[in-house]
Amino acid sequence: MNWASFYTVVSGVNRHSTGIGRIWLSVIFIFRILVLVVAAESVWGDEKSQFTCNTQQPGCNSVCYDQFFPISHIRLWALQLILVSTPALLVAMHVAHRRHIDQKILKLSGRGGAKDLEQVKTQKFKITGGLWWTYMISIIFRIIFEVAFLYIFYLIYPGFKMVRLVKCDSYPCPNTVDCFVSRPTEKTIFTVFMLAVSGVCVLLNIAEVLYLVGKACARSCQDSNPEPRGAWISNKFLYKVNEPNQIKSLFQGSPIVTAAYCNHSQ
Amino acid sequence: MSWGTLYTQLGGVNKHSTSLGKIWLSVLFIFRVTILVLAAESVWGDEQSDFTCNTQQPGCKNVCYDHFFPVSHIRLWCLQLIFVSTPALLVAMHVAYRKRGEKKDIIASQGERSKTNDLESLKKKRLHITGPLWWTYTCSLFFRLVFEAGFMYALYYVYNGFQMPRLVKCEQWPCPNKVDCFISRPTEKTVFTIFMVASSATCMVLNVAELVYLIIKALMRCSAKSPPA
């Protein structure tokens, strides 16, 4: 398992995302994961080996490093990226569930040919109904995780600047000892960069929430007919709202006669 | 996630590029990304561990290294390559948007009878760079130029030129007085710096040529459309 397989898993969700969602995904993969892997990891690569303390006391170096860097920036960012990308899988699960139901309906109705099932597999779903709520929840979780990690980052490393020198007086260091951090300026540059891109991602997520809410409001204003329950199922067969018997027979599992289908010209 | 994934993403855009754009992409990936990964990274690999200062004062080496190398060449080049490759994705997004519109048109006009052949051929169709796509493409070229020039200037500014000195004199605290510090592999680093700068300049020239070509093509199209007075 590596970032490449993670990328394959998460980018599968791309098909059902909005335009803003796709931009967000590209920003995550190009400006955060790619930069992390090709650049940032080598900057932090020698953070412990080149952390030097002005003492010959054995153990002082390790203890001071541990005190000032409880968790490395790189690990925090990796965790952040994994947690932030994962809510998209909620959407993937919902879509898979819907496809499964669709295929079941097709099979029940006797239209379960290989071609029809294939069509269901590749069908793109619109973000309406239950899927809209799942999508919204996934975006809200994304925002919560991003902000939580930004806050944790601020708690552990207040300020964005990496200091050159830290003064350490933990046992076994004698009195107070000067310890020098490796590549502080380069680390500051990358920290600021990663935090800025994180901020951009939060803004994109907020924009996506507003876009979805706006679209839903516009849809409900345009829709004069109230949607019946199980609307997405009835939309498949274009059932009339005033034909409850056909819907009843569908759910009772009795074989659906072709004549029972509503005319597609509706 | 690595350069390979970025290459796959950009390779898809290649279909809708001009010939100069295709040459640019090849130069980018062969002369810059591959050289960076296969050669430059090993030259700069021991930049800090082999940076030696003429002192036993603990911490002096770290501080002097940080003072003279605020950001490593390798990281600057990685960021430059990422930023320079990204505007091509604008074009990819525009093409995807256009194809989606055309697909909707096909389905709307032919309805149930829309053949899979038509949709498949739409997927493989190469779009001509006209209309709004021309503007998107030109903007992406412009951004590429801006990023290339920006990063080249940043490299020149941070390191006062493209040559790597053998020796730097450091008087940052906690170094006692003035201390001589020696850089590892300065000549090899200078050679690769000049190589990368030259490739970057070549890419800029290709971008400018592509921009001029697109403008001339657009002007020719305009003059062909409007009847002569």
Coordinates of C-alpha atoms in Angstrom, one line a residue:
Chain A
M1 CA 0.0 0.0 0.0
N2 CA 1.4 3.3 -1.0
W3 CA 0.3 6.7 -2.1
A4 CA -0.2 5.5 -5.7
S5 CA -2.7 2.8 -4.7
F6 CA -4.4 5.3 -2.4
Y7 CA -4.7 7.6 -5.3
T8 CA -6.3 4.8 -7.4
V9 CA -8.8 4.2 -4.6
V10 CA -9.8 7.9 -4.1
S11 CA -9.8 9.0 -7.7
G12 CA -12.5 6.5 -8.5
V13 CA -14.9 8.8 -6.6
N14 CA -14.0 11.6 -9.1
R15 CA -16.7 10.5 -11.5
H16 CA -19.5 11.4 -9.1
S17 CA -18.0 14.6 -7.8
T18 CA -19.0 18.1 -8.7
G19 CA -16.5 20.3 -10.7
I20 CA -15.3 21.9 -7.5
G21 CA -14.8 18.4 -6.0
R22 CA -12.6 17.4 -8.9
I23 CA -10.5 20.6 -8.5
W24 CA -10.2 19.8 -4.8
L25 CA -9.0 16.3 -5.6
S26 CA -6.4 17.6 -8.1
V27 CA -5.1 20.1 -5.5
I28 CA -4.8 17.4 -2.9
F29 CA -2.9 15.1 -5.1
I30 CA -0.7 17.5 -7.0
F31 CA 0.1 20.3 -4.4
R32 CA 0.0 18.2 -1.3
I33 CA 0.7 14.5 -1.7
L34 CA 3.1 14.9 -4.7
V35 CA 5.0 17.8 -2.9
L36 CA 5.1 15.8 0.3
V37 CA 6.5 12.7 -1.4
V38 CA 9.0 14.3 -3.8
A39 CA 10.1 17.3 -1.8
A40 CA 9.1 17.5 1.8
E41 CA 10.1 14.0 2.8
S42 CA 13.7 14.7 1.9
V43 CA 13.8 18.0 3.8
W44 CA 12.7 16.2 7.0
G45 CA 14.7 13.1 6.2
D46 CA 17.7 13.9 8.3
E47 CA 15.8 15.8 11.0
K48 CA 17.0 13.5 13.8
S49 CA 20.5 12.6 12.5
Q50 CA 21.4 16.2 12.0
F51 CA 19.8 17.5 15.2
T52 CA 22.9 18.5 17.2
C53 CA 23.2 19.4 20.8
N54 CA 26.2 21.2 22.4
T55 CA 27.0 18.4 24.8
Q56 CA 28.8 15.1 24.9
Q57 CA 26.3 13.7 27.4
P58 CA 24.9 10.4 25.9
G59 CA 21.1 10.4 25.5
C60 CA 20.7 14.1 25.7
N61 CA 20.3 14.5 21.9
S62 CA 17.5 11.8 21.8
V63 CA 15.7 13.2 24.8
C64 CA 15.8 16.8 23.5
Y65 CA 14.7 15.8 20.0
D66 CA 11.8 13.9 21.5
Q67 CA 10.8 16.8 23.7
F68 CA 10.7 19.4 20.9
F69 CA 9.4 17.2 18.1
P70 CA 6.7 14.8 19.7
I71 CA 5.4 14.1 16.2
S72 CA 7.1 15.0 13.0
H73 CA 5.5 17.4 10.5
I74 CA 5.7 14.8 7.8
R75 CA 3.7 12.2 9.8
L76 CA 1.1 14.8 10.8
W77 CA 0.7 15.8 7.1
A78 CA 0.4 12.1 6.0
L79 CA -2.3 11.5 8.6
Q80 CA -4.1 14.6 7.6
L81 CA -4.1 13.7 4.0
I82 CA -5.3 10.2 4.6
L83 CA -8.1 11.3 6.9
V84 CA -9.2 14.2 4.7
S85 CA -9.4 12.0 1.6
T86 CA -11.3 9.2 3.3
P87 CA -14.8 10.8 3.5
A88 CA -15.0 10.6 -0.3
L89 CA -15.2 6.8 0.2
L90 CA -18.6 7.3 1.9
V91 CA -19.9 8.6 -1.5
A92 CA -18.3 5.7 -3.3
M93 CA -20.1 3.3 -0.9
H94 CA -23.4 5.0 -1.4
V95 CA -23.0 4.9 -5.2
A96 CA -22.1 1.2 -5.0
H97 CA -25.2 0.5 -2.8
R98 CA -27.4 2.3 -5.3
R99 CA -25.9 0.4 -8.3
H100 CA -26.5 -2.9 -6.4
I101 CA -30.2 -2.0 -5.9
D102 CA -30.5 -1.0 -9.5
Q103 CA -29.1 -4.3 -10.7
K104 CA -31.5 -6.1 -8.4
I105 CA -34.4 -4.2 -9.8
L106 CA -33.3 -5.0 -13.3
K107 CA -32.9 -8.7 -12.6
L108 CA -36.4 -8.8 -10.9
S109 CA -38.0 -7.1 -13.9
G110 CA -36.4 -9.5 -16.3
R111 CA -34.2 -7.0 -18.0
G112 CA -31.0 -8.4 -16.3
G113 CA -29.1 -8.9 -19.6
A114 CA -25.3 -8.5 -19.5
K115 CA -25.6 -5.3 -21.5
D116 CA -28.1 -3.7 -19.1
L117 CA -26.1 -4.7 -16.1
E118 CA -22.9 -3.2 -17.7
Q119 CA -24.8 0.0 -18.3
V120 CA -25.8 0.2 -14.6
K121 CA -22.1 -0.3 -13.7
T122 CA -20.9 2.6 -15.8
Q123 CA -23.9 4.9 -15.1
K124 CA -23.1 8.3 -13.6
F125 CA -25.5 9.3 -10.7
K126 CA -26.7 12.8 -10.2
I127 CA -26.2 14.3 -6.8
T128 CA -29.8 14.3 -5.6
G129 CA -31.8 12.8 -2.8
G130 CA -30.0 10.5 -0.4
L131 CA -26.7 10.9 -2.4
W132 CA -26.9 14.6 -1.8
W133 CA -26.9 14.1 1.9
T134 CA -24.1 11.6 1.8
Y135 CA -22.0 14.0 -0.3
M136 CA -22.7 16.9 2.1
I137 CA -21.8 14.8 5.1
S138 CA -18.5 13.8 3.4
I139 CA -17.6 17.4 2.7
I140 CA -18.4 18.5 6.2
F141 CA -16.2 15.7 7.6
R142 CA -13.5 16.8 5.3
I143 CA -13.7 20.4 6.6
I144 CA -13.7 19.1 10.2
F145 CA -10.6 17.0 9.7
E146 CA -8.7 19.7 7.9
V147 CA -9.5 22.3 10.6
A148 CA -8.8 19.8 13.4
F149 CA -5.4 19.0 12.0
L150 CA -4.6 22.7 11.5
Y151 CA -5.4 23.3 15.1
I152 CA -3.4 20.3 16.3
F153 CA -0.5 21.6 14.3
Y154 CA -0.8 25.0 15.9
L155 CA -1.0 23.3 19.4
I156 CA 2.1 21.3 18.9
Y157 CA 4.1 23.8 16.9
P158 CA 2.8 27.3 17.8
G159 CA 3.8 29.6 15.0
F160 CA 4.8 28.5 11.5
K161 CA 8.4 29.3 11.9
M162 CA 10.9 26.6 12.6
V163 CA 13.5 27.8 15.1
R164 CA 17.2 27.3 14.6
L165 CA 18.0 26.8 18.2
V166 CA 16.1 25.2 21.1
K167 CA 17.3 25.3 24.7
C168 CA 16.8 22.0 26.4
D169 CA 17.1 21.1 30.1
S170 CA 15.5 17.6 30.3
Y171 CA 17.3 14.8 32.1
P172 CA 20.1 13.6 31.3
C173 CA 21.2 16.9 29.8
P174 CA 23.5 18.9 32.1
N175 CA 21.9 22.2 33.1
T176 CA 20.6 23.9 29.9
V177 CA 21.9 22.8 26.6
D178 CA 21.8 24.5 23.1
C179 CA 20.4 22.2 20.4
F180 CA 20.4 23.1 16.8
V181 CA 17.7 22.1 14.3
S182 CA 18.6 20.9 10.8
R183 CA 17.4 23.0 7.8
P184 CA 15.1 25.4 9.7
T185 CA 14.5 27.8 6.9
E186 CA 13.7 25.2 4.3
K187 CA 11.3 23.6 6.8
T188 CA 9.6 26.9 7.4
I189 CA 9.1 27.4 3.7
F190 CA 7.5 24.0 3.3
T191 CA 5.4 24.4 6.4
V192 CA 4.0 27.7 5.1
F193 CA 3.4 26.1 1.7
M194 CA 1.5 23.1 3.1
L195 CA -0.6 25.2 5.4
A196 CA -1.5 27.6 2.6
V197 CA -2.6 24.7 0.4
S198 CA -4.5 23.3 3.3
G199 CA -6.3 26.6 3.7
V200 CA -7.1 26.6 -0.1
C201 CA -8.6 23.1 0.3
V202 CA -10.8 24.3 3.1
L203 CA -12.1 27.2 1.0
L204 CA -12.8 24.8 -1.9
N205 CA -14.8 22.6 0.4
I206 CA -16.8 25.5 1.7
A207 CA -17.4 26.7 -1.8
E208 CA -18.6 23.2 -2.7
V209 CA -21.0 23.1 0.2
L210 CA -22.5 26.5 -0.8
Y211 CA -22.8 25.3 -4.4
L212 CA -24.6 22.1 -3.5
V213 CA -27.0 24.0 -1.1
G214 CA -27.6 26.6 -3.8
K215 CA -28.3 23.9 -6.4
A216 CA -30.7 22.1 -4.0
C217 CA -32.6 25.3 -3.3
A218 CA -32.8 26.1 -7.0
R219 CA -34.1 22.6 -7.7
S220 CA -36.7 22.7 -5.0
C221 CA -37.9 26.1 -6.2
Q222 CA -38.3 24.8 -9.8
D223 CA -39.9 21.6 -8.8
S224 CA -43.6 22.2 -8.6
N225 CA -44.5 18.5 -8.1
P226 CA -43.5 17.2 -4.7
E227 CA -41.2 14.2 -5.1
P228 CA -42.8 10.9 -4.0
R229 CA -40.8 8.7 -1.6
G230 CA -38.4 6.4 -3.2
A231 CA -38.3 9.0 -6.0
W232 CA -35.0 7.7 -7.5
I233 CA -36.5 4.2 -7.9
S234 CA -39.7 5.4 -9.5
N235 CA -37.7 7.7 -11.8
K236 CA -36.0 4.6 -13.2
F237 CA -39.3 3.3 -14.5
L238 CA -41.0 6.7 -14.9
Y239 CA -44.0 5.5 -12.9
K240 CA -46.9 7.9 -12.6
V241 CA -47.5 9.2 -9.1
N242 CA -51.1 8.1 -9.2
E243 CA -50.4 4.4 -9.9
P244 CA -49.6 2.9 -6.5
N245 CA -50.6 -0.7 -7.6
Q246 CA -47.6 -1.0 -9.8
I247 CA -45.2 0.1 -7.1
K248 CA -46.9 -2.3 -4.7
S249 CA -46.5 -5.3 -7.0
L250 CA -42.8 -4.3 -7.4
F251 CA -42.1 -4.5 -3.8
Q252 CA -44.1 -7.7 -3.3
G253 CA -41.6 -9.4 -5.6
S254 CA -44.1 -10.6 -8.1
P255 CA -42.9 -10.8 -11.6
I256 CA -43.3 -7.4 -13.4
V257 CA -45.0 -7.7 -16.7
T258 CA -43.6 -5.5 -19.4
A259 CA -47.0 -3.9 -19.8
A260 CA -46.8 -2.6 -16.2
Y261 CA -44.0 -0.3 -17.2
C262 CA -45.0 3.2 -17.7
N263 CA -44.6 4.6 -21.2
H264 CA -41.1 6.1 -21.7
S265 CA -42.5 9.0 -23.6
Q266 CA -43.4 10.7 -20.3
Chain B
M1 CA 2.4 9.0 -5.9
S2 CA 5.4 10.3 -7.8
W3 CA 6.5 11.8 -11.1
G4 CA 5.1 8.8 -12.9
T5 CA 1.5 9.7 -11.9
L6 CA 2.1 13.3 -12.9
Y7 CA 3.4 12.0 -16.3
T8 CA 0.2 9.9 -16.8
Q9 CA -2.0 12.9 -16.0
L10 CA -0.2 15.2 -18.4
G11 CA 0.2 12.6 -21.1
G12 CA -3.6 12.7 -21.4
V13 CA -3.4 16.5 -22.2
N14 CA -0.8 15.8 -24.9
K15 CA -3.5 14.8 -27.4
H16 CA -4.9 18.3 -27.5
S17 CA -1.6 20.1 -27.6
T18 CA 0.1 21.6 -30.6
S19 CA 3.3 19.9 -31.9
L20 CA 5.4 22.4 -30.0
G21 CA 3.4 21.5 -26.8
K22 CA 4.3 17.9 -27.4
I23 CA 8.0 18.7 -27.8
W24 CA 7.8 20.8 -24.6
L25 CA 6.3 17.9 -22.7
S26 CA 9.1 15.5 -23.9
V27 CA 11.8 18.0 -23.0
L28 CA 10.2 18.5 -19.6
F29 CA 10.0 14.8 -18.7
I30 CA 13.2 13.6 -20.3
F31 CA 15.7 16.4 -19.7
R32 CA 14.3 17.7 -16.5
V33 CA 12.3 15.2 -14.4
T34 CA 14.3 12.2 -15.4
I35 CA 17.6 13.9 -14.9
L36 CA 16.4 15.3 -11.6
V37 CA 15.4 11.9 -10.3
L38 CA 18.2 9.8 -11.7
A39 CA 21.2 12.2 -11.4
A40 CA 20.7 15.4 -9.5
E41 CA 19.1 13.9 -6.4
S42 CA 22.2 11.7 -5.8
V43 CA 24.6 14.7 -6.3
W44 CA 22.7 16.7 -3.7
G45 CA 22.0 13.7 -1.5
D46 CA 24.9 14.3 0.9
E47 CA 24.7 18.1 0.8
Q48 CA 24.3 18.5 4.5
S49 CA 26.1 15.5 5.8
D50 CA 29.2 16.4 3.9
F51 CA 29.1 20.1 4.5
T52 CA 32.1 20.5 6.7
C53 CA 33.1 23.5 8.9
N54 CA 36.5 24.2 10.3
T55 CA 35.3 24.2 13.9
Q56 CA 34.4 21.8 16.7
Q57 CA 31.7 24.1 18.0
P58 CA 28.5 22.0 18.0
G59 CA 25.6 23.5 16.1
C60 CA 27.9 25.8 14.0
K61 CA 27.6 23.5 10.9
N62 CA 23.8 23.4 11.1
V63 CA 23.5 27.1 11.4
C64 CA 25.9 27.9 8.6
Y65 CA 24.3 25.3 6.3
D66 CA 20.9 26.9 7.0
H67 CA 22.3 30.4 6.4
F68 CA 23.8 29.6 3.0
F69 CA 21.2 27.1 1.7
P70 CA 17.8 28.4 2.9
V71 CA 16.2 26.1 0.3
S72 CA 17.9 23.4 -1.6
H73 CA 18.3 23.4 -5.4
I74 CA 16.5 20.0 -5.6
R75 CA 13.4 21.3 -3.8
L76 CA 13.3 24.4 -5.9
W77 CA 13.4 22.3 -9.1
C78 CA 10.8 19.9 -7.8
L79 CA 8.4 22.8 -7.0
Q80 CA 9.2 24.4 -10.3
L81 CA 8.4 21.3 -12.2
I82 CA 5.2 20.8 -10.4
F83 CA 4.0 24.4 -10.8
V84 CA 5.1 24.4 -14.5
S85 CA 3.2 21.2 -15.3
T86 CA 0.0 22.2 -13.6
P87 CA -1.4 24.8 -16.0
A88 CA -1.8 22.0 -18.6
L89 CA -4.5 20.6 -16.3
L90 CA -6.6 23.8 -17.0
V91 CA -6.6 22.7 -20.6
A92 CA -7.6 19.1 -19.6
M93 CA -10.5 20.4 -17.5
H94 CA -11.7 22.6 -20.4
V95 CA -11.5 19.7 -22.9
A96 CA -13.4 17.4 -20.4
Y97 CA -16.1 20.2 -20.0
R98 CA -16.4 20.6 -23.8
K99 CA -16.7 16.9 -24.4
R100 CA -19.3 16.6 -21.7
G101 CA -21.4 19.3 -23.4
E102 CA -21.0 17.5 -26.8
K103 CA -22.0 14.2 -25.2
K104 CA -25.1 15.8 -23.8
D105 CA -25.9 17.2 -27.3
I106 CA -25.5 13.8 -28.9
I107 CA -27.8 12.1 -26.3
A108 CA -30.3 14.9 -26.6
S109 CA -30.5 14.8 -30.4
Q110 CA -30.4 11.1 -30.9
G111 CA -31.9 10.0 -27.6
E112 CA -32.3 6.3 -27.2
R113 CA -30.7 5.7 -30.5
S114 CA -27.4 7.4 -29.7
K115 CA -24.9 4.7 -30.7
T116 CA -22.0 3.7 -28.6
N117 CA -19.8 4.3 -31.6
D118 CA -20.6 8.0 -31.6
L119 CA -19.9 8.3 -27.9
E120 CA -16.7 6.3 -28.2
S121 CA -15.5 8.4 -31.2
L122 CA -16.3 11.5 -29.1
K123 CA -14.1 10.2 -26.3
K124 CA -11.1 9.8 -28.7
K125 CA -11.8 12.9 -30.8
R126 CA -9.1 15.5 -30.8
L127 CA -10.5 19.0 -30.3
H128 CA -9.1 21.9 -32.3
I129 CA -7.7 24.8 -30.4
T130 CA -10.2 27.4 -31.3
G131 CA -12.6 29.7 -29.5
P132 CA -12.6 29.6 -25.7
L133 CA -10.2 26.6 -25.7
W134 CA -7.7 28.9 -27.5
W135 CA -7.9 31.4 -24.6
T136 CA -7.6 28.6 -22.0
Y137 CA -4.5 27.2 -23.8
T138 CA -2.9 30.6 -24.2
C139 CA -3.6 31.4 -20.4
S140 CA -2.0 28.1 -19.5
L141 CA 1.1 28.9 -21.7
F142 CA 1.3 32.3 -20.1
F143 CA 1.2 30.8 -16.6
R144 CA 3.9 28.3 -17.5
L145 CA 6.2 31.1 -18.6
V146 CA 5.5 33.1 -15.5
F147 CA 6.3 30.1 -13.2
E148 CA 9.4 29.2 -15.2
A149 CA 10.8 32.7 -15.1
G150 CA 9.8 33.1 -11.4
F151 CA 11.6 30.0 -10.3
M152 CA 14.7 30.8 -12.4
Y153 CA 14.8 34.2 -10.8
A154 CA 14.3 32.8 -7.3
L155 CA 17.2 30.4 -7.9
Y156 CA 19.5 33.2 -9.2
Y157 CA 18.5 35.5 -6.3
V158 CA 18.9 33.0 -3.5
Y159 CA 22.3 31.7 -4.7
N160 CA 23.7 34.9 -6.3
G161 CA 24.2 33.3 -9.6
F162 CA 24.3 29.7 -10.8
Q163 CA 27.8 28.8 -9.7
M164 CA 28.4 26.8 -6.5
P165 CA 31.4 28.1 -4.5
R166 CA 33.8 25.7 -2.8
L167 CA 34.1 27.7 0.3
V168 CA 31.8 29.9 2.3
K169 CA 32.8 32.0 5.3
C170 CA 30.3 31.9 8.1
E171 CA 30.0 34.1 11.2
Q172 CA 26.6 33.1 12.6
W173 CA 26.2 32.4 16.3
P174 CA 27.3 29.9 17.8
C175 CA 30.3 29.8 15.4
P176 CA 33.3 31.4 17.1
N177 CA 34.4 34.5 15.0
K178 CA 34.6 33.6 11.4
V179 CA 34.6 30.0 10.2
D180 CA 35.5 28.4 6.9
C181 CA 32.8 25.9 5.6
F182 CA 33.4 23.6 2.6
I183 CA 30.6 22.6 0.3
S184 CA 30.4 19.0 -1.0
R185 CA 30.8 18.4 -4.8
P186 CA 30.7 22.1 -5.9
T187 CA 31.8 21.5 -9.5
E188 CA 29.3 18.6 -10.1
K189 CA 26.6 20.8 -8.6
T190 CA 27.5 23.7 -10.9
V191 CA 27.4 21.4 -13.9
F192 CA 23.9 20.2 -13.1
T193 CA 22.7 23.6 -12.1
I194 CA 23.7 25.0 -15.5
F195 CA 22.2 21.9 -17.2
M196 CA 18.8 22.4 -15.5
V197 CA 18.9 26.2 -16.1
A198 CA 19.6 25.6 -19.8
S199 CA 16.7 23.0 -20.0
S200 CA 14.4 25.5 -18.3
A201 CA 15.5 28.2 -20.8
T202 CA 14.8 25.8 -23.7
C203 CA 11.3 25.1 -22.3
M204 CA 10.7 28.9 -22.0
V205 CA 11.8 29.4 -25.6
L206 CA 9.4 26.5 -26.7
N207 CA 6.6 28.1 -24.8
V208 CA 7.2 31.5 -26.4
A209 CA 7.3 29.9 -29.8
E210 CA 4.1 28.1 -29.1
L211 CA 2.4 31.3 -28.0
V212 CA 3.6 33.1 -31.1
Y213 CA 2.4 30.2 -33.3
L214 CA -1.1 30.2 -31.7
I215 CA -1.4 34.0 -32.1
I216 CA -0.4 33.8 -35.7
K217 CA -2.8 30.9 -36.4
A218 CA -5.6 32.9 -34.7
L219 CA -4.9 36.0 -36.8
M220 CA -4.8 33.9 -40.0
R221 CA -8.1 32.4 -39.1
C222 CA -9.6 35.8 -38.4
S223 CA -8.4 37.2 -41.7
A224 CA -9.6 34.1 -43.6
K225 CA -13.1 34.5 -42.0
S226 CA -13.5 38.3 -42.7
P227 CA -13.9 39.0 -46.4
P228 CA -11.3 41.2 -47.9
A229 CA -12.4 44.9 -48.2

